[in-house]
Short mmCIF file of C-alpha atoms in Angstrom, two decimals:
data_model
loop_
_atom_site.label_atom_id
_atom_site.label_comp_id
_atom_site.label_asym_id
_atom_site.label_seq_id
_atom_site.Cartn_x
_atom_site.Cartn_y
_atom_site.Cartn_z
CA UNK A 1 64.39 30.25 19.16
CA UNK A 2 61.11 31.47 20.75
CA UNK A 3 58.93 29.06 22.72
CA UNK A 4 55.38 29.74 21.33
CA UNK A 5 52.22 28.63 23.10
CA UNK A 6 49.89 27.46 20.53
CA UNK A 7 46.25 27.97 21.88
CA UNK A 8 45.49 24.39 20.87
CA UNK A 9 48.78 22.48 21.42
CA UNK A 10 50.46 24.30 24.21
CA UNK A 11 54.15 25.52 24.25
CA UNK A 12 56.07 24.32 21.10
CA UNK A 13 59.36 25.34 19.48
CA UNK A 14 59.26 28.22 16.98
CA UNK A 15 60.57 25.89 14.23
CA UNK A 16 57.05 24.40 14.03
CA UNK A 17 55.57 27.85 13.17
CA UNK A 18 55.61 30.16 10.12
CA UNK A 19 55.13 33.98 10.31
CA UNK A 20 52.49 35.18 7.69
CA UNK A 21 51.94 38.95 8.09
CA UNK A 22 51.24 41.70 10.46
CA UNK A 23 47.53 41.71 11.57
CA UNK A 24 47.09 45.12 10.21
CA UNK A 25 47.86 44.04 6.60
CA UNK A 26 45.19 41.46 6.36
CA UNK A 27 42.99 42.59 3.57
CA UNK A 28 39.34 41.91 3.69
CA UNK A 29 37.71 40.70 0.60
CA UNK A 30 35.19 43.55 0.45
CA UNK A 31 37.70 46.26 1.18
CA UNK A 32 37.67 49.26 -1.27
CA UNK A 33 40.63 49.26 -3.68
CA UNK A 34 42.26 52.34 -1.94
CA UNK A 35 41.92 50.62 1.53
CA UNK A 36 43.19 47.27 0.15
CA UNK A 37 46.38 48.97 -1.25
CA UNK A 38 47.08 50.75 1.99
CA UNK A 39 46.93 47.38 3.78
CA UNK A 40 49.02 45.67 1.15
CA UNK A 41 51.92 48.23 0.98
CA UNK A 42 52.13 50.13 4.29
CA UNK A 43 53.46 48.77 7.51
CA UNK A 44 53.63 50.40 10.86
CA UNK A 45 56.79 48.18 11.31
CA UNK A 46 57.29 49.41 14.95
CA UNK A 47 60.39 49.00 16.97
CA UNK A 48 58.17 47.66 19.75
CA UNK A 49 54.89 45.77 19.99
CA UNK A 50 52.96 44.55 17.06
CA UNK A 51 50.19 42.07 16.44
CA UNK A 52 51.39 39.32 14.01
CA UNK A 53 49.66 36.49 12.17
CA UNK A 54 51.47 33.30 12.55
CA UNK A 55 50.55 29.74 11.61
CA UNK A 56 51.35 26.50 13.53
CA UNK A 57 52.20 24.95 10.20
CA UNK A 58 54.15 22.02 11.25
CA UNK A 59 51.66 21.23 14.06
CA UNK A 60 47.85 21.76 14.24
CA UNK A 61 48.12 24.19 11.10
CA UNK A 62 45.85 26.59 12.97
CA UNK A 63 46.32 30.40 12.65
CA UNK A 64 47.05 32.55 15.48
CA UNK A 65 47.68 36.25 16.35
CA UNK A 66 50.73 36.88 18.48
CA UNK A 67 51.52 40.22 20.17
CA UNK A 68 55.22 40.24 20.22
CA UNK A 69 57.96 42.70 20.99
CA UNK A 70 60.22 43.28 18.04
CA UNK A 71 63.50 44.04 20.07
CA UNK A 72 63.26 41.59 23.02
CA UNK A 73 61.11 39.10 21.10
CA UNK A 74 58.98 38.76 24.38
CA UNK A 75 55.54 37.42 23.55
CA UNK A 76 52.81 39.35 25.33
CA UNK A 77 49.68 37.49 24.12
CA UNK A 78 48.67 34.82 21.72
CA UNK A 79 45.10 34.37 20.64
CA UNK A 80 43.49 31.72 18.28
CA UNK A 81 41.78 33.17 15.19
CA UNK A 82 40.12 32.03 12.13
CA UNK A 83 39.77 34.18 8.98
CA UNK A 84 36.46 35.51 9.93
CA UNK A 85 37.81 36.73 13.47
CA UNK A 86 40.80 38.81 11.90
CA UNK A 87 40.72 42.52 12.26
CA UNK B 1 94.24 66.88 6.91
CA UNK B 2 97.12 65.18 5.37
CA UNK B 3 96.91 62.88 2.30
CA UNK B 4 97.89 59.19 3.11
CA UNK B 5 100.66 58.01 1.01
CA UNK B 6 103.72 55.56 1.09
CA UNK B 7 105.86 58.62 2.07
CA UNK B 8 103.75 59.20 5.14
CA UNK B 9 104.65 55.60 6.18
CA UNK B 10 108.41 56.15 5.68
CA UNK B 11 108.15 59.34 7.59
CA UNK B 12 106.64 57.53 10.54
CA UNK B 13 109.70 55.28 10.66
CA UNK B 14 111.64 58.16 11.86
CA UNK B 15 109.13 59.63 14.38
CA UNK B 16 107.53 56.06 15.72
CA UNK B 17 104.39 56.60 13.59
CA UNK B 18 103.43 59.46 16.15
CA UNK B 19 102.31 62.03 13.44
CA UNK B 20 99.07 60.41 12.53
CA UNK B 21 95.90 62.58 13.31
CA UNK B 22 92.26 61.37 13.74
CA UNK B 23 90.71 60.86 10.35
CA UNK B 24 87.68 63.01 11.24
CA UNK B 25 86.79 65.65 13.81
CA UNK B 26 84.29 65.15 16.63
CA UNK B 27 82.50 68.44 16.60
CA UNK B 28 79.61 69.65 18.52
CA UNK B 29 76.39 69.94 16.62
CA UNK B 30 75.45 73.37 15.15
CA UNK B 31 72.18 74.84 15.58
CA UNK B 32 71.26 74.56 11.82
CA UNK B 33 72.32 72.80 8.70
CA UNK B 34 71.38 72.94 5.05
CA UNK B 35 70.89 69.10 5.03
CA UNK B 36 70.72 66.66 8.16
CA UNK B 37 71.51 63.23 7.29
CA UNK B 38 70.14 60.62 9.72
CA UNK B 39 72.27 57.66 9.90
CA UNK B 40 76.15 57.20 9.76
CA UNK B 41 76.52 54.18 7.86
CA UNK B 42 78.17 53.80 4.44
CA UNK B 43 75.12 55.27 2.54
CA UNK B 44 74.75 58.16 4.93
CA UNK B 45 78.48 59.07 4.85
CA UNK B 46 78.60 58.57 0.99
CA UNK B 47 75.69 60.88 0.60
CA UNK B 48 77.37 63.53 2.75
CA UNK B 49 80.58 63.00 0.83
CA UNK B 50 79.11 63.53 -2.66
CA UNK B 51 76.82 66.48 -1.37
CA UNK B 52 80.07 68.19 -0.54
CA UNK B 53 82.28 67.12 -3.25
CA UNK B 54 79.96 67.05 -6.33
CA UNK B 55 77.29 69.48 -5.39
CA UNK B 56 79.36 71.89 -3.17
CA UNK B 57 76.81 71.61 -0.31
CA UNK B 58 79.14 71.52 2.87
CA UNK B 59 76.90 72.81 5.54
CA UNK B 60 75.93 69.06 6.16
CA UNK B 61 75.70 66.97 9.33
CA UNK B 62 75.56 63.12 9.65
CA UNK B 63 73.82 61.98 12.82
CA UNK B 64 74.51 58.56 14.16
CA UNK B 65 72.91 57.01 17.25
CA UNK B 66 75.78 54.59 17.85
CA UNK B 67 79.20 54.58 16.00
CA UNK B 68 79.73 55.26 12.30
CA UNK B 69 79.60 51.98 10.22
CA UNK B 70 78.29 50.07 13.32
CA UNK B 71 75.13 49.00 11.64
CA UNK B 72 74.67 47.00 8.55
CA UNK B 73 77.94 48.52 7.14
CA UNK B 74 79.69 46.26 9.66
CA UNK B 75 77.31 43.46 9.36
CA UNK B 76 77.24 42.41 5.73
CA UNK B 77 79.19 39.91 3.83
CA UNK B 78 81.06 42.58 1.84
CA UNK B 79 80.00 41.43 -1.74
CA UNK B 80 80.03 43.81 -4.49
CA UNK B 81 78.53 42.98 -7.91
CA UNK B 82 76.00 44.15 -10.40
CA UNK B 83 74.63 40.90 -11.72
CA UNK B 84 70.89 41.61 -11.84
CA UNK B 85 68.51 40.85 -14.43
CA UNK B 86 66.17 43.93 -14.60
CA UNK B 87 67.59 46.98 -16.26
CA UNK B 88 66.72 49.45 -13.49
CA UNK B 89 68.80 47.35 -10.94
CA UNK B 90 71.73 46.31 -13.10
CA UNK B 91 72.18 49.87 -14.49
CA UNK B 92 72.06 51.16 -10.93
CA UNK B 93 74.58 48.74 -9.48
CA UNK B 94 76.78 48.85 -12.59
CA UNK B 95 77.14 52.64 -11.98
CA UNK B 96 78.23 51.66 -8.48
CA UNK B 97 80.47 48.92 -9.52
CA UNK B 98 82.33 51.45 -11.82
CA UNK B 99 82.61 53.67 -8.75
CA UNK B 100 84.00 50.81 -6.68
CA UNK B 101 86.79 50.37 -9.20
CA UNK B 102 88.20 53.83 -8.49
CA UNK B 103 86.97 54.26 -4.86
CA UNK B 104 90.24 53.81 -3.15
CA UNK B 105 91.79 56.53 -5.33
CA UNK B 106 88.83 58.81 -5.04
CA UNK B 107 88.91 58.60 -1.35
CA UNK B 108 92.64 58.41 -0.82
CA UNK B 109 91.67 55.46 1.43
CA UNK B 110 92.20 51.75 0.71
CA UNK B 111 88.79 50.17 0.54
CA UNK B 112 90.42 46.91 -0.50
CA UNK B 113 88.15 46.38 -3.32
CA UNK B 114 88.98 43.04 -4.75
CA UNK B 115 87.42 42.00 -8.08
CA UNK B 116 87.83 38.29 -7.69
CA UNK B 117 84.77 37.29 -9.50
CA UNK B 118 81.28 36.80 -8.49
CA UNK B 119 80.09 33.22 -9.57
CA UNK B 120 76.42 32.13 -9.50
CA UNK B 121 76.09 28.36 -9.82
CA UNK B 122 73.16 26.53 -11.71
CA UNK B 123 72.02 23.16 -10.56
CA UNK B 124 69.55 22.16 -13.25
CA UNK B 125 68.58 23.01 -16.80
CA UNK B 126 65.98 25.40 -15.55
CA UNK B 127 68.70 27.14 -13.46
CA UNK B 128 71.06 27.38 -16.53
CA UNK B 129 68.21 28.95 -18.67
CA UNK B 130 67.60 31.55 -15.81
CA UNK B 131 71.35 32.35 -15.59
CA UNK B 132 71.59 32.52 -19.34
CA UNK B 133 68.78 34.92 -19.44
CA UNK B 134 70.20 37.13 -16.69
CA UNK B 135 73.60 37.12 -18.34
CA UNK B 136 72.12 38.18 -21.81
CA UNK B 137 70.03 41.04 -20.02
CA UNK B 138 73.34 42.15 -18.37
CA UNK B 139 75.43 41.99 -21.71
CA UNK B 140 72.61 43.85 -23.61
CA UNK B 141 73.22 46.76 -21.06
CA UNK B 142 77.02 46.43 -21.51
CA UNK B 143 77.81 44.75 -18.26
CA UNK B 144 80.34 41.83 -18.36
CA UNK B 145 78.82 38.27 -17.63
CA UNK B 146 79.96 34.92 -18.86
CA UNK B 147 78.12 31.56 -18.91
CA UNK B 148 80.41 28.84 -17.75
CA UNK B 149 80.32 25.19 -18.45
CA UNK B 150 80.72 22.58 -15.80
CA UNK B 151 84.33 22.10 -16.51
CA UNK B 152 85.09 25.83 -16.24
CA UNK B 153 83.29 26.05 -12.86
CA UNK B 154 85.37 23.10 -11.61
CA UNK B 155 88.42 24.80 -12.68
CA UNK B 156 87.64 28.03 -10.96
CA UNK B 157 86.62 26.59 -7.69
CA UNK B 158 88.26 23.23 -7.29
CA UNK B 159 86.81 22.56 -3.89
CA UNK B 160 83.21 22.53 -5.11
CA UNK B 161 81.47 19.04 -5.00
CA UNK B 162 81.31 18.51 -8.87
CA UNK B 163 80.15 14.79 -8.65
CA UNK B 164 76.84 13.77 -10.07
CA UNK B 165 75.76 12.40 -6.84
CA UNK B 166 75.97 15.76 -5.02
CA UNK B 167 73.16 17.05 -3.09
CA UNK B 168 73.00 19.96 -5.44
CA UNK B 169 74.74 18.80 -8.71
CA UNK B 170 76.46 21.74 -10.40
CA UNK B 171 75.61 22.05 -14.15
CA UNK B 172 77.48 25.35 -14.86
CA UNK B 173 77.53 28.85 -13.71
CA UNK B 174 77.43 32.59 -14.61
CA UNK B 175 80.31 34.76 -13.61
CA UNK B 176 80.65 38.45 -13.34
CA UNK B 177 84.54 38.67 -13.11
CA UNK B 178 84.50 42.35 -12.13
CA UNK B 179 82.55 41.63 -8.96
CA UNK B 180 84.11 40.76 -5.59
CA UNK B 181 84.55 41.98 -2.29
CA UNK B 182 85.67 45.10 -0.29
CA UNK B 183 86.67 46.05 3.29
CA UNK B 184 83.57 47.11 4.95
CA UNK B 185 84.89 49.24 7.76
CA UNK B 186 87.40 51.05 5.32
CA UNK B 187 84.29 52.13 3.06
CA UNK B 188 82.69 53.96 6.20
CA UNK B 189 86.00 55.41 7.53
CA UNK B 190 87.05 56.53 3.93
CA UNK B 191 83.76 58.30 3.25
CA UNK B 192 83.82 59.78 6.74
CA UNK B 193 87.16 61.11 6.38
CA UNK B 194 86.50 62.49 2.86
CA UNK B 195 83.25 64.11 4.11
CA UNK B 196 84.88 65.52 7.05
CA UNK B 197 87.74 66.96 5.14
CA UNK B 198 85.18 68.96 2.95
CA UNK B 199 83.58 70.37 6.03
CA UNK B 200 80.69 67.93 6.79
CA UNK B 201 80.04 67.44 10.57
CA UNK B 202 79.79 63.80 11.72
CA UNK B 203 78.11 63.43 15.08
CA UNK B 204 78.22 60.18 16.78
CA UNK B 205 76.18 58.90 19.75
CA UNK B 206 73.27 61.26 18.76
CA UNK B 207 69.94 59.64 18.20
CA UNK B 208 66.96 61.35 16.36
CA UNK B 209 64.06 61.18 18.49
CA UNK B 210 61.45 63.14 16.53
CA UNK B 211 60.99 65.64 13.80
CA UNK B 212 60.48 69.45 13.99
CA UNK B 213 57.48 70.26 11.97
CA UNK B 214 56.29 73.64 10.37
CA UNK B 215 52.88 72.89 9.03
CA UNK B 216 53.26 69.89 6.81
CA UNK B 217 56.93 70.21 6.42
CA UNK B 218 59.95 68.81 8.22
CA UNK B 219 62.30 71.82 9.23
CA UNK B 220 64.62 69.83 11.71
CA UNK B 221 65.11 67.00 14.08
CA UNK B 222 64.93 66.44 17.90
CA UNK B 223 68.00 64.63 19.00
CA UNK B 224 69.53 63.14 22.17
CA UNK B 225 71.81 66.13 21.80
CA UNK B 226 69.14 68.75 21.35
CA UNK B 227 67.20 70.43 18.46
CA UNK B 228 68.95 70.81 15.12
CA UNK B 229 67.33 72.77 12.28
CA UNK B 230 67.65 71.68 8.69
CA UNK B 231 66.81 72.81 5.20
CA UNK B 232 66.20 69.21 4.27
CA UNK B 233 66.19 66.03 6.33
CA UNK B 234 67.55 62.82 4.64
CA UNK B 235 66.51 59.43 6.29
CA UNK B 236 69.39 56.87 5.81
CA UNK B 237 68.87 54.22 8.48
CA UNK B 238 68.59 50.97 6.70
CA UNK B 239 66.72 48.45 9.26
CA UNK B 240 65.43 51.38 11.21
CA UNK B 241 63.52 53.07 8.19
CA UNK B 242 60.20 52.12 9.56
CA UNK B 243 60.91 53.32 13.00
CA UNK B 244 62.30 56.91 11.90
CA UNK B 245 59.69 57.28 9.18
CA UNK B 246 56.97 56.60 11.82
CA UNK B 247 58.10 59.81 13.79
CA UNK B 248 56.94 61.55 10.65
CA UNK B 249 53.69 59.63 10.51
CA UNK B 250 54.64 57.70 7.42
CA UNK B 251 54.11 53.94 6.92
CA UNK B 252 56.47 52.36 4.63
CA UNK B 253 56.37 49.28 2.31
CA UNK B 254 58.96 47.83 4.51
CA UNK B 255 59.24 45.11 7.14
CA UNK B 256 62.40 44.98 9.32
CA UNK B 257 64.00 41.46 9.59
CA UNK B 258 67.21 39.90 10.78
CA UNK B 259 69.77 38.97 8.37
CA UNK B 260 72.65 36.73 9.71
CA UNK B 261 76.15 36.01 8.38
CA UNK B 262 79.10 34.06 9.87
CA UNK B 263 82.70 33.59 9.45
CA UNK B 264 85.09 30.46 10.13
CA UNK B 265 88.44 30.36 11.49
CA UNK B 266 91.13 31.57 9.13
CA UNK B 267 92.55 29.09 6.76
CA UNK B 268 94.79 29.14 3.76
CA UNK B 269 93.35 30.21 0.34
CA UNK B 270 90.54 27.64 -0.67
CA UNK B 271 87.70 29.80 -2.09
CA UNK B 272 88.96 31.88 -4.97
CA UNK B 273 86.00 34.17 -5.71
CA UNK B 274 82.43 34.72 -4.30
CA UNK B 275 80.19 31.68 -4.80
CA UNK B 276 76.33 32.02 -4.94
CA UNK B 277 73.67 29.87 -6.33
CA UNK B 278 70.58 30.28 -8.42
CA UNK B 279 68.58 27.75 -6.67
CA UNK B 280 70.15 27.97 -3.02
CA UNK B 281 70.32 30.96 -0.88
CA UNK B 282 73.98 31.05 0.38
CA UNK B 283 76.94 33.07 -0.16
CA UNK B 284 80.53 31.85 0.19
CA UNK B 285 83.64 33.96 0.05
CA UNK B 286 87.13 33.96 1.81
CA UNK B 287 88.12 37.21 3.59
CA UNK B 288 91.67 38.53 3.11
CA UNK B 289 92.37 37.29 6.63
CA UNK B 290 91.36 33.68 5.43
CA UNK B 291 88.16 33.32 7.30
CA UNK B 292 85.32 31.78 5.16
CA UNK B 293 82.42 34.29 5.13
CA UNK B 294 79.00 32.86 4.71
CA UNK B 295 75.36 34.23 4.56
CA UNK B 296 71.97 32.96 3.70
CA UNK B 297 68.28 33.69 4.18
CA UNK B 298 67.00 36.26 6.41
CA UNK B 299 65.17 35.10 9.62
CA UNK B 300 61.65 35.46 7.97
CA UNK B 301 59.78 37.29 10.88
CA UNK B 302 59.96 40.87 11.85
CA UNK B 303 62.78 41.77 14.43
CA UNK B 304 64.81 44.82 15.31
CA UNK B 305 66.96 42.73 17.59
CA UNK B 306 70.35 42.61 15.68
CA UNK B 307 70.62 38.96 16.66
CA UNK B 308 69.35 35.91 14.81
CA UNK B 309 68.38 32.39 15.49
CA UNK B 310 70.76 29.45 14.99
CA UNK B 311 68.33 27.42 12.92
CA UNK B 312 68.69 29.92 10.30
CA UNK B 313 72.39 30.02 9.97
CA UNK B 314 72.39 26.19 10.46
CA UNK B 315 70.39 26.19 7.08
CA UNK B 316 72.98 28.38 5.49
CA UNK B 317 75.71 26.20 6.64
CA UNK B 318 74.16 23.06 5.40
CA UNK B 319 73.88 24.60 1.82
CA UNK B 320 77.37 25.76 1.88
CA UNK B 321 78.77 22.25 3.07
CA UNK B 322 76.71 20.65 0.41
CA UNK B 323 78.34 22.87 -2.20
CA UNK B 324 81.85 22.78 -0.67
CA UNK B 325 82.15 19.63 1.43
CA UNK B 326 85.58 20.73 2.80
CA UNK B 327 83.90 23.55 4.81
CA UNK B 328 82.58 20.81 7.21
CA UNK B 329 86.06 20.64 8.70
CA UNK B 330 86.14 24.20 9.87
CA UNK B 331 85.23 25.57 13.07
CA UNK B 332 83.00 28.56 13.26
CA UNK B 333 84.45 31.72 14.58
CA UNK B 334 81.73 34.25 14.76
CA UNK B 335 78.01 34.95 13.71
CA UNK B 336 76.35 38.28 13.62
CA UNK B 337 72.88 39.75 12.70
CA UNK B 338 71.84 43.03 11.31
CA UNK B 339 68.42 44.47 10.88
CA UNK B 340 67.43 44.59 7.23
CA UNK B 341 64.65 46.74 5.88
CA UNK B 342 62.91 44.32 3.57
CA UNK B 343 61.05 46.13 0.95
CA UNK B 344 57.86 44.72 -0.70
CA UNK B 345 59.30 44.25 -4.09
CA UNK B 346 63.03 43.47 -3.00
CA UNK B 347 64.23 46.62 -4.40
CA UNK B 348 65.45 49.90 -2.63
CA UNK B 349 63.55 53.09 -2.16
CA UNK B 350 65.57 56.39 -2.87
CA UNK B 351 63.70 59.72 -3.30
CA UNK B 352 61.06 62.12 -1.81
CA UNK B 353 58.37 61.29 0.63
CA UNK B 354 54.93 62.75 0.93
CA UNK B 355 56.29 64.98 3.76
CA UNK B 356 57.81 68.15 2.30
CA UNK B 357 61.49 68.46 3.33
CA UNK B 358 61.88 64.84 4.14
CA UNK B 359 63.68 62.36 1.98
CA UNK B 360 64.07 58.60 2.19
CA UNK B 361 67.02 56.23 1.37
CA UNK B 362 66.12 52.58 2.47
CA UNK B 363 64.41 49.41 1.62
CA UNK B 364 67.74 47.78 0.64
CA UNK B 365 66.83 44.32 1.79
CA UNK B 366 70.00 42.37 2.06
CA UNK B 367 71.87 44.15 -0.90
CA UNK B 368 72.77 47.38 0.48
CA UNK B 369 76.75 47.17 0.86
CA UNK B 370 77.56 46.88 -2.75
CA UNK B 371 75.25 49.89 -3.52
CA UNK B 372 77.12 52.30 -1.18
CA UNK B 373 78.67 54.48 -3.62
CA UNK B 374 75.77 54.65 -6.12
CA UNK B 375 73.19 55.08 -3.22
CA UNK B 376 75.18 58.16 -2.08
CA UNK B 377 75.68 59.51 -5.38
CA UNK B 378 72.07 59.40 -6.39
CA UNK B 379 70.73 60.38 -2.89
CA UNK B 380 73.14 63.30 -2.92
CA UNK B 381 71.62 64.32 -6.38
CA UNK B 382 68.15 63.88 -5.08
CA UNK B 383 68.80 65.93 -2.08
CA UNK B 384 70.74 68.73 -3.83
CA UNK B 385 68.32 69.26 -6.77
CA UNK B 386 65.13 68.28 -5.15
CA UNK B 387 64.57 65.73 -8.09
CA UNK B 388 65.96 62.18 -8.56
CA UNK B 389 68.98 61.23 -10.73
CA UNK B 390 68.06 59.18 -13.67
CA UNK B 391 69.30 56.01 -11.92
CA UNK B 392 67.16 56.36 -8.78
CA UNK B 393 64.04 57.71 -10.54
CA UNK B 394 62.49 54.30 -10.76
CA UNK B 395 63.16 53.54 -7.04
CA UNK B 396 60.62 56.21 -5.88
CA UNK B 397 58.32 55.43 -2.75
CA UNK B 398 55.37 55.98 -4.81
CA UNK B 399 55.94 53.06 -7.18
CA UNK B 400 54.16 50.60 -4.98
CA UNK B 401 50.89 52.59 -5.05
CA UNK B 402 51.32 52.89 -8.77
CA UNK B 403 51.83 49.09 -9.01
CA UNK B 404 55.11 49.84 -10.80
CA UNK B 405 57.19 47.50 -8.53
CA UNK B 406 60.78 46.29 -9.50
CA UNK B 407 60.50 42.75 -8.47
CA UNK B 408 63.80 41.00 -9.41
CA UNK B 409 62.86 37.60 -8.10
CA UNK B 410 59.31 37.79 -9.22
CA UNK B 411 58.07 36.85 -5.77
CA UNK B 412 55.18 39.35 -5.09
CA UNK B 413 54.63 41.77 -2.35
CA UNK B 414 55.37 39.88 0.82
CA UNK B 415 58.98 40.12 2.04
CA UNK B 416 58.85 36.93 3.94
CA UNK B 417 57.63 34.89 1.00
CA UNK B 418 60.47 35.53 -1.41
#
C-alpha cells in the first residue's frame, strides 16, 4: 500500500484514497467536442511518470494531483487542486 | 519435429526418455519478415500459428521481451467461457469456445481443456432477472446456457453457503456447462510448437524499443537485438499496449492496471466447476493439482508493476469465503499480479490503427485468456487480408470515436468505475 501525503491531512494510507483519472483526461466544460472526445478516450498511459487525479475520499475528501511512477509506484509530487485549477 | 503420441512415451521406456527434442527452435532474427508480431503471449503465438496454418504466411516472427507465456498468459485464472450478454461479445467468445473444444487435437498438444461448467450465481431477484436476460441472449444466438434454481445450484456445488442468513444469499444461477478451465502454459507452448513447426521464428529476450518509419508507415521495429524489417507489424502486448503504441505516437483508449489472483494449498476435490457471481466480483475454481484458484477486482489505479496490493486480494478472499465458508480453513500458497490493459468499454480492440502497416490487438481487460484461439484466428485474418474478420469487425479502434462502444457492463467510459 502506498503512503500518500495529503496536502491537507499529512501522510495517510492509500486505502483512504480513490483514483479518479489521469490529469490529462479532465474535460473542460467549454472544450470543443473534438477536443473533449480526445480527452475522454485517449490516454498516454506511460510506463513511467504521469499526473493523476486522486481524492482523499475517506479523509478530507479534497482532490489532489499526484505525479507517480507507474512501475515503482514512487510518488514524485502531490499538489492540492480544485476543479478550477486543473489543467 | 515428431508428433506427440502414446507410442512416443512407450518408446521412451526403452531409451530413458532421451529422444525428446526442444519443442521449438531458438533462431537468430532475420533482417526482414512479412509480419512481425510484438508479444509472445498466447495471443501473439496463436496469431502466428493461424497466419502460417490458415493463411500460408510463414515468414513471420514473434518477438518476446521476456519468455513466451510469461506475461498475462501465465498470470490469469485459466477460465474459458462465452457467457456474455452482448452478441458481438458472445459470438466472438463462442467461436473461441468451439476452438477450445478441439484445440488439443489441432495442436497435438494437451491444453487440458476441462469443460467442467461455468456457474454464475444470483443473489437477488434483480440478479436472477439479469441472469435470465443474459441466458436468453445467449440462447437466441445458439449458445448453451441454463437458468438454475437454488436447489440445482446447491446440488452442483455442495459447499456453497445456501443458508438464508448467508452474507450473500444464493437465489439461483446461470450455468454454461461447456465452459471450464484450461492449462495456461500448455496453450502458449502448444501454439509456439505449432507455429515453429510451420516455420515461424520465435525470438525470446528481444524487446522492441521503437518503430522504423517510412513516411507515415511503420516498416519495421528497432529491438534490443537490432533492426528487423517488416511488411506489417502487429502489436499484441496486453498490458503494455499503451507503452508500445506510444512509440508510434498513438494514444489508446486504455489504462494499464494490475489484476491479481491467488491460489491455495492443494486439497481434495471440493469445487466442481467455476463459480462466479452476478453481484460480486470473485472467481473460484479448483486447479487439477487441487489448489483453489481465486481472482477478483483489479487494483483500480494505473500500474505497470506486475504486483498488486494485499488489500485488493483480501477483498476477493472475503467474498469467496462468504460464498464458500470452507475456504476459510485453507492456507494461501501464492498470489500474483499481471498488467491488464483496461479498455474504456471493457471490450477488446483488434484491428487496424491510424498508422499504415501497424495493427493492434489489445484492450483485453481481465478477459483475455479465454479469447486466445479466437483472438489469434481473427487477428491473423486481419493481418493476412488487411481487413477484419466478421467477428472482430465490431472491435475496431475507431469505435470509441464513433461512440459505438461495446459496453457489456453498462458502466461507461472510465475503466476504474466499472
